[in-house]
Amino acid sequence: MPKTNDLRTTTRIGYGFDSHEFRPGIPLKIGGITLAHDKGLGGHSDGDVLLHAITDALLGAIAAPDIGALFPPTDPQWKGADSIIFLREALKRVRDAGYVLANVDASLILAAPKIGSHAAVIRTRVADLLGLDANCVGLKAKTPEGLNLDNAALAHVVVLLEKAPRKKKAKKAKKKKKSGREV
């Protein structure tokens, strides 16, 4: 991998995974969108399996602590928290490390609800949250055929980071001294 004189690699890849069990009586949030369904995803926060996996992928790409270390489920302040909070912190850490997000590719694995009719809305919301064009966010949905995972949702995510362009420092205009004599 090419290196620059500032010792940061020019690209980084991060992988994130998350899973949550379906539970009755809570809303289903996936990708920052609330979907109509008879069950939601249990978790200490809002259980947004897709945003959790994206958060972990971003943090992993810069070798930062994972989502559980930064927002421990034992800490009551994160009970029911909106996962967008976690995502924003990961994005801040990516920027602070000198990188920008180039693209995201995600796979959701769940038996129900069917994601196909919601995919465009989820993709657009995730792109908006990440500050990307929608064409930089891949989203696929799969069923867990034969895996006995009908009561769970899983997300696998890969992100690509690129080194952020350096901000150019304003140069003071130098006055050029004229040399020579006037004739």
Coordinates of N, CA and C in Angstrom, one line a residue:
M1 N 0.8 -1.2 0.0 CA 0.0 0.0 0.0 C 0.9 1.2 0.0
P2 N 0.6 2.2 -0.9 CA 1.4 3.4 -0.9 C 1.4 4.2 0.4
K3 N 2.5 4.7 0.7 CA 2.6 5.6 1.9 C 3.0 7.0 1.5
T4 N 2.7 7.9 2.3 CA 3.1 9.3 2.0 C 4.1 9.7 3.1
N5 N 4.6 10.9 3.0 CA 5.6 11.3 3.9 C 5.0 11.7 5.3
D6 N 3.6 11.7 5.4 CA 3.0 11.9 6.7 C 2.7 10.6 7.4
L7 N 3.1 9.5 6.9 CA 3.0 8.1 7.5 C 1.6 7.6 7.6
R8 N 0.7 8.2 6.9 CA -0.7 7.6 6.9 C -0.8 6.9 5.5
T9 N -1.4 5.7 5.5 CA -1.7 5.1 4.3 C -2.7 5.9 3.5
T10 N -2.8 5.8 2.2 CA -3.7 6.6 1.4 C -5.1 6.1 1.5
T11 N -5.3 4.8 1.7 CA -6.6 4.2 1.8 C -6.6 3.2 3.0
R12 N -7.8 3.1 3.5 CA -8.0 2.1 4.6 C -9.4 1.4 4.4
I13 N -9.5 0.2 4.8 CA -10.7 -0.6 4.7 C -11.1 -1.0 6.1
G14 N -12.4 -0.9 6.4 CA -12.9 -1.3 7.7 C -14.1 -2.3 7.4
Y15 N -14.2 -3.3 8.3 CA -15.3 -4.3 8.3 C -16.1 -4.2 9.6
G16 N -17.4 -4.2 9.5 CA -18.2 -4.2 10.7 C -19.3 -5.2 10.6
F17 N -19.6 -5.8 11.7 CA -20.7 -6.8 11.8 C -21.5 -6.5 13.1
D18 N -22.8 -6.7 13.0 CA -23.7 -6.6 14.1 C -24.9 -7.5 14.0
S19 N -25.4 -7.9 15.1 CA -26.7 -8.8 15.1 C -27.5 -8.4 16.3
H20 N -28.8 -8.5 16.1 CA -29.7 -8.3 17.2 C -30.9 -9.2 17.0
E21 N -31.5 -9.6 18.1 CA -32.7 -10.5 18.1 C -33.9 -9.6 18.1
F22 N -34.9 -10.2 17.3 CA -36.2 -9.5 17.3 C -36.9 -9.7 18.6
R23 N -37.6 -8.6 19.1 CA -38.4 -8.6 20.3 C -39.7 -7.8 20.1
P24 N -40.8 -8.3 20.7 CA -42.0 -7.5 20.5 C -42.0 -6.3 21.4
G25 N -42.9 -5.3 21.0 CA -43.1 -4.1 21.8 C -42.1 -3.0 21.6
I26 N -41.2 -3.1 20.6 CA -40.2 -2.0 20.4 C -40.2 -1.7 18.9
P27 N -39.9 -0.5 18.5 CA -39.9 -0.1 17.1 C -38.7 -0.8 16.3
L28 N -38.9 -1.1 15.1 CA -37.8 -1.6 14.3 C -37.1 -0.5 13.5
K29 N -35.8 -0.3 13.9 CA -35.0 0.8 13.2 C -33.9 0.1 12.4
I30 N -33.8 0.4 11.1 CA -32.7 -0.1 10.3 C -32.2 1.1 9.4
G31 N -31.0 1.4 9.6 CA -30.4 2.5 8.7 C -30.9 3.8 9.1
G32 N -31.4 4.0 10.3 CA -31.9 5.3 10.7 C -33.4 5.5 10.3
I33 N -34.0 4.5 9.8 CA -35.4 4.5 9.4 C -36.2 3.6 10.3
T34 N -37.4 4.0 10.7 CA -38.3 3.2 11.4 C -39.2 2.5 10.4
L35 N -39.2 1.2 10.5 CA -40.0 0.3 9.6 C -41.2 -0.3 10.3
A36 N -42.3 -0.4 9.6 CA -43.5 -1.0 10.1 C -43.2 -2.5 10.2
H37 N -43.3 -3.0 11.5 CA -43.1 -4.5 11.7 C -43.6 -4.8 13.1
D38 N -44.0 -6.0 13.3 CA -44.6 -6.3 14.6 C -43.5 -6.5 15.7
K39 N -42.3 -6.5 15.4 CA -41.2 -6.6 16.3 C -40.1 -5.7 16.0
G40 N -39.3 -5.3 17.0 CA -38.1 -4.5 16.7 C -36.9 -5.3 17.1
L41 N -35.7 -4.6 17.0 CA -34.5 -5.3 17.3 C -34.1 -4.9 18.7
G42 N -33.9 -5.9 19.6 CA -33.5 -5.6 21.0 C -32.0 -5.2 21.0
G43 N -31.7 -4.4 22.0 CA -30.4 -3.9 22.2 C -30.4 -2.9 23.3
H44 N -29.2 -2.6 23.8 CA -29.2 -1.6 24.8 C -29.6 -0.2 24.3
S45 N -29.2 0.1 23.1 CA -29.6 1.3 22.4 C -30.9 1.0 21.6
D46 N -31.0 1.7 20.4 CA -32.2 1.4 19.6 C -32.1 0.2 18.8
G47 N -31.0 -0.5 18.8 CA -30.8 -1.8 18.1 C -30.7 -1.7 16.6
D48 N -30.3 -0.5 16.1 CA -30.2 -0.4 14.7 C -28.9 -1.1 14.2
V49 N -29.2 -2.3 13.7 CA -28.1 -3.3 13.4 C -27.2 -2.7 12.2
L50 N -27.8 -2.0 11.3 CA -27.1 -1.5 10.2 C -26.2 -0.3 10.6
L51 N -26.7 0.6 11.4 CA -25.8 1.7 11.8 C -24.8 1.3 12.8
H52 N -25.0 0.2 13.5 CA -24.0 -0.3 14.4 C -22.9 -0.9 13.6
A53 N -23.2 -1.7 12.6 CA -22.2 -2.3 11.8 C -21.4 -1.3 11.0
I54 N -22.0 -0.2 10.5 CA -21.3 0.9 9.8 C -20.4 1.6 10.8
T55 N -20.9 1.8 12.0 CA -20.0 2.5 13.0 C -18.8 1.6 13.3
D56 N -19.0 0.3 13.5 CA -17.8 -0.5 13.8 C -16.8 -0.6 12.6
A57 N -17.4 -0.6 11.4 CA -16.5 -0.6 10.2 C -15.6 0.7 10.1
L58 N -16.3 1.8 10.4 CA -15.5 3.1 10.4 C -14.5 3.1 11.5
L59 N -14.8 2.7 12.7 CA -13.9 2.6 13.8 C -12.7 1.7 13.5
G60 N -13.1 0.5 12.9 CA -12.0 -0.5 12.6 C -11.1 0.0 11.6
A61 N -11.5 0.8 10.6 CA -10.7 1.2 9.5 C -9.6 2.2 10.1
I62 N -9.8 2.8 11.2 CA -8.8 3.7 11.8 C -8.2 3.1 13.0
A63 N -8.4 1.8 13.3 CA -7.9 1.1 14.4 C -8.3 1.8 15.7
A64 N -9.5 2.3 15.8 CA -10.1 2.9 17.0 C -10.8 1.8 17.8
P65 N -11.1 2.0 19.1 CA -11.9 1.1 19.9 C -13.3 0.9 19.2
D66 N -13.9 -0.3 19.4 CA -15.2 -0.6 18.8 C -16.3 0.1 19.5
I67 N -17.5 -0.1 18.9 CA -18.7 0.6 19.4 C -19.0 0.2 20.9
G68 N -18.8 -1.1 21.2 CA -19.0 -1.5 22.6 C -18.1 -0.9 23.6
A69 N -16.9 -0.6 23.2 CA -15.9 0.0 24.1 C -16.2 1.5 24.3
L70 N -16.6 2.2 23.2 CA -16.9 3.6 23.3 C -18.3 3.9 23.9
F71 N -19.2 3.0 23.7 CA -20.6 3.2 24.2 C -21.0 1.9 24.9
P72 N -20.5 1.6 26.1 CA -20.7 0.3 26.7 C -22.2 0.1 27.0
P73 N -22.7 -1.1 26.8 CA -24.1 -1.4 27.1 C -24.3 -1.5 28.6
T74 N -23.3 -1.4 29.4 CA -23.5 -1.4 30.9 C -23.7 0.1 31.4
D75 N -23.5 1.1 30.5 CA -23.6 2.5 30.8 C -25.1 2.9 30.6
P76 N -25.8 3.3 31.6 CA -27.2 3.6 31.5 C -27.5 4.8 30.5
Q77 N -26.5 5.7 30.3 CA -26.7 6.8 29.4 C -27.0 6.4 28.0
W78 N -26.6 5.2 27.6 CA -26.8 4.7 26.2 C -28.1 3.9 26.1
K79 N -28.8 3.7 27.2 CA -30.1 2.9 27.1 C -31.1 3.6 26.2
G80 N -31.5 2.9 25.1 CA -32.4 3.5 24.2 C -31.9 4.6 23.3
A81 N -30.6 4.8 23.3 CA -29.9 5.9 22.5 C -30.1 5.7 21.0
D82 N -30.3 6.8 20.3 CA -30.4 6.7 18.9 C -29.0 6.4 18.3
S83 N -28.9 5.4 17.5 CA -27.6 5.0 16.9 C -26.9 6.0 16.1
I84 N -27.6 7.0 15.7 CA -27.0 8.1 14.9 C -25.9 8.8 15.7
I85 N -26.1 8.8 17.1 CA -25.1 9.4 18.0 C -23.7 8.6 17.8
F86 N -23.8 7.3 17.8 CA -22.6 6.5 17.6 C -22.0 6.7 16.3
L87 N -22.8 6.7 15.2 CA -22.3 6.9 13.9 C -21.6 8.3 13.8
R88 N -22.1 9.3 14.3 CA -21.5 10.7 14.2 C -20.2 10.7 15.0
E89 N -20.1 10.0 16.1 CA -18.8 9.9 16.8 C -17.8 9.2 16.0
A90 N -18.1 8.1 15.3 CA -17.2 7.4 14.5 C -16.7 8.3 13.3
L91 N -17.7 9.0 12.7 CA -17.3 9.9 11.6 C -16.3 11.0 12.0
K92 N -16.6 11.5 13.2 CA -15.7 12.5 13.8 C -14.3 11.9 14.0
R93 N -14.2 10.7 14.5 CA -12.9 10.1 14.7 C -12.2 9.8 13.4
V94 N -13.0 9.5 12.3 CA -12.4 9.3 11.0 C -11.8 10.6 10.5
R95 N -12.5 11.7 10.6 CA -12.0 13.0 10.2 C -10.8 13.4 11.0
D96 N -10.8 13.2 12.4 CA -9.7 13.5 13.2 C -8.5 12.7 12.9
A97 N -8.7 11.5 12.3 CA -7.5 10.7 11.9 C -7.0 11.1 10.6
G98 N -7.7 12.0 9.9 CA -7.2 12.5 8.6 C -7.7 11.8 7.4
Y99 N -8.9 11.2 7.5 CA -9.5 10.4 6.4 C -10.9 10.9 6.1
V100 N -11.4 10.6 4.9 CA -12.7 10.8 4.5 C -13.3 9.5 4.0
L101 N -14.6 9.3 4.2 CA -15.3 8.1 3.7 C -15.5 8.2 2.2
A102 N -15.1 7.1 1.5 CA -15.3 7.1 0.1 C -16.6 6.3 -0.3
N103 N -16.8 5.1 0.3 CA -18.0 4.4 0.0 C -18.2 3.3 1.1
V104 N -19.5 2.8 1.1 CA -19.9 1.8 2.0 C -20.6 0.7 1.2
D105 N -20.4 -0.5 1.6 CA -21.2 -1.6 1.1 C -21.7 -2.5 2.2
A106 N -23.0 -2.7 2.2 CA -23.7 -3.4 3.3 C -24.5 -4.5 2.9
S107 N -24.6 -5.6 3.7 CA -25.5 -6.7 3.5 C -26.3 -6.9 4.7
L108 N -27.6 -6.9 4.6 CA -28.5 -7.2 5.7 C -29.0 -8.6 5.5
I109 N -29.1 -9.3 6.6 CA -29.6 -10.7 6.6 C -30.7 -10.8 7.6
L110 N -31.9 -11.0 7.1 CA -33.1 -11.1 8.0 C -34.2 -11.8 7.2
A111 N -35.1 -12.5 7.9 CA -36.2 -13.2 7.2 C -37.3 -12.2 6.9
A112 N -37.6 -11.3 7.9 CA -38.7 -10.3 7.7 C -38.3 -9.1 8.6
P113 N -38.8 -8.0 8.2 CA -39.6 -7.7 7.0 C -38.7 -7.7 5.7
K114 N -39.4 -7.9 4.6 CA -38.6 -7.8 3.3 C -38.1 -6.4 3.2
I115 N -36.9 -6.3 2.8 CA -36.2 -5.0 2.7 C -36.3 -4.3 1.3
G116 N -36.6 -5.1 0.3 CA -36.7 -4.6 -1.1 C -37.4 -3.3 -1.2
S117 N -38.6 -3.2 -0.7 CA -39.4 -2.0 -0.9 C -38.9 -0.8 0.0
H118 N -38.0 -1.1 0.9 CA -37.5 0.0 1.8 C -36.1 0.3 1.4
A119 N -35.4 -0.5 0.6 CA -34.0 -0.3 0.3 C -33.6 1.1 -0.2
A120 N -34.3 1.7 -1.1 CA -34.0 3.0 -1.6 C -34.0 4.0 -0.5
V121 N -35.0 4.0 0.3 CA -35.2 4.9 1.4 C -34.0 4.7 2.5
I122 N -33.7 3.5 2.8 CA -32.6 3.2 3.7 C -31.3 3.7 3.1
R123 N -31.1 3.4 1.9 CA -29.8 3.8 1.2 C -29.7 5.3 1.2
T124 N -30.8 6.0 0.9 CA -30.7 7.5 0.9 C -30.5 8.0 2.3
R125 N -31.1 7.5 3.3 CA -30.9 8.0 4.6 C -29.5 7.7 5.1
V126 N -29.0 6.5 4.9 CA -27.6 6.2 5.2 C -26.6 7.1 4.5
A127 N -26.8 7.4 3.2 CA -26.0 8.3 2.5 C -26.0 9.7 3.1
D128 N -27.2 10.1 3.4 CA -27.3 11.5 4.1 C -26.6 11.5 5.4
L129 N -26.7 10.5 6.2 CA -26.1 10.5 7.5 C -24.5 10.5 7.4
L130 N -24.1 9.8 6.3 CA -22.6 9.7 6.1 C -22.0 10.9 5.3
G131 N -22.9 11.7 4.7 CA -22.4 12.8 3.9 C -21.9 12.3 2.5
L132 N -22.5 11.2 2.0 CA -22.2 10.6 0.7 C -23.3 10.8 -0.3
D133 N -23.0 10.6 -1.6 CA -24.0 10.5 -2.6 C -24.5 9.1 -2.4
A134 N -25.8 8.9 -2.8 CA -26.4 7.6 -2.6 C -25.7 6.5 -3.5
N135 N -25.1 6.9 -4.6 CA -24.4 5.9 -5.4 C -23.1 5.4 -4.8
C136 N -22.8 6.0 -3.6 CA -21.6 5.5 -2.9 C -22.0 4.6 -1.7
V137 N -23.3 4.2 -1.6 CA -23.8 3.3 -0.6 C -24.4 2.1 -1.2
G138 N -23.8 1.0 -1.0 CA -24.4 -0.3 -1.5 C -25.2 -0.9 -0.4
L139 N -26.4 -1.4 -0.7 CA -27.2 -2.1 0.2 C -27.9 -3.3 -0.4
K140 N -27.6 -4.5 0.2 CA -28.2 -5.7 -0.3 C -28.9 -6.3 0.9
A141 N -30.0 -7.0 0.6 CA -30.8 -7.8 1.6 C -30.8 -9.2 1.2
K142 N -30.6 -10.1 2.2 CA -30.6 -11.5 2.0 C -31.4 -12.2 3.1
T143 N -32.0 -13.3 2.8 CA -32.7 -14.1 3.8 C -31.7 -15.1 4.4
P144 N -31.9 -15.5 5.6 CA -31.0 -16.5 6.3 C -31.4 -17.9 6.0
E145 N -31.7 -18.3 4.8 CA -32.1 -19.6 4.4 C -31.3 -20.7 5.0
G146 N -31.9 -21.6 5.8 CA -31.3 -22.7 6.4 C -30.4 -22.5 7.5
L147 N -30.3 -21.2 8.0 CA -29.4 -20.9 9.1 C -30.0 -20.8 10.4
N148 N -31.3 -21.0 10.5 CA -32.1 -21.0 11.8 C -31.9 -19.6 12.5
L149 N -32.0 -18.5 11.7 CA -31.8 -17.2 12.2 C -33.0 -16.3 11.9
D150 N -34.2 -16.9 11.8 CA -35.4 -16.2 11.5 C -35.8 -15.2 12.5
N151 N -35.3 -15.2 13.7 CA -35.7 -14.3 14.8 C -34.5 -13.3 15.1
A152 N -33.7 -13.1 14.1 CA -32.6 -12.2 14.2 C -32.3 -11.4 12.9
A153 N -31.7 -10.3 13.1 CA -31.2 -9.5 11.9 C -29.7 -9.3 12.1
L154 N -29.0 -9.5 11.0 CA -27.5 -9.4 10.9 C -27.2 -8.3 9.9
A155 N -26.0 -7.7 10.1 CA -25.5 -6.7 9.1 C -24.0 -6.9 9.0
H156 N -23.6 -7.0 7.7 CA -22.1 -7.0 7.4 C -21.9 -5.7 6.6
V157 N -20.8 -5.0 6.9 CA -20.5 -3.8 6.3 C -19.0 -3.7 6.0
V158 N -18.7 -3.1 4.8 CA -17.3 -2.8 4.5 C -17.3 -1.3 4.1
V159 N -16.3 -0.6 4.6 CA -16.1 0.8 4.2 C -14.7 1.0 3.7
L160 N -14.6 2.0 2.8 CA -13.3 2.4 2.2 C -13.1 3.9 2.6
L161 N -12.0 4.1 3.3 CA -11.6 5.5 3.6 C -10.4 5.9 2.7
E162 N -10.4 7.2 2.4 CA -9.3 7.8 1.7 C -8.6 8.9 2.6
K163 N -7.4 9.1 2.4 CA -6.7 10.1 3.1 C -7.3 11.5 2.7
A164 N -7.7 12.3 3.7 CA -8.3 13.6 3.4 C -7.2 14.5 2.8
P165 N -7.7 15.3 1.8 CA -6.7 16.2 1.2 C -6.2 17.2 2.3
R166 N -5.0 17.5 2.2 CA -4.4 18.5 3.2 C -4.9 19.9 2.9
K167 N -5.2 20.6 3.9 CA -5.7 22.0 3.8 C -4.4 22.8 3.5
K168 N -4.5 23.6 2.5 CA -3.4 24.4 2.2 C -3.3 25.6 3.1
K169 N -2.2 25.9 3.6 CA -2.0 27.1 4.4 C -1.9 28.3 3.6
A170 N -2.5 29.4 4.0 CA -2.4 30.6 3.3 C -1.0 31.1 3.3
K171 N -0.5 31.4 2.2 CA 0.9 31.9 2.1 C 0.8 33.5 2.0
K172 N 1.6 34.0 2.8 CA 1.7 35.5 2.8 C 2.4 35.9 1.5
A173 N 1.8 36.9 0.9 CA 2.3 37.4 -0.3 C 3.7 38.1 0.0
K174 N 4.6 37.7 -0.8 CA 6.0 38.2 -0.6 C 6.2 39.4 -1.6
K175 N 6.6 40.4 -1.0 CA 6.9 41.6 -1.9 C 8.3 41.3 -2.5
K176 N 8.3 41.4 -3.8 CA 9.5 41.2 -4.5 C 10.3 42.5 -4.6
K177 N 11.5 42.4 -4.2 CA 12.4 43.6 -4.3 C 12.9 43.7 -5.7
K178 N 12.8 44.9 -6.1 CA 13.3 45.2 -7.5 C 14.8 45.4 -7.3
S179 N 15.5 44.8 -8.2 CA 16.9 45.0 -8.1 C 17.4 45.9 -9.3
G180 N 18.5 46.4 -9.2 CA 19.0 47.3 -10.3 C 18.7 48.8 -10.0
R181 N 19.3 49.6 -10.9 CA 19.1 51.0 -10.8 C 18.2 51.6 -11.8
E182 N 17.5 52.6 -11.5 CA 16.7 53.3 -12.5 C 17.7 54.1 -13.4
V183 N 17.4 54.2 -14.6 CA 18.3 55.0 -15.5 C 17.5 56.3 -15.9

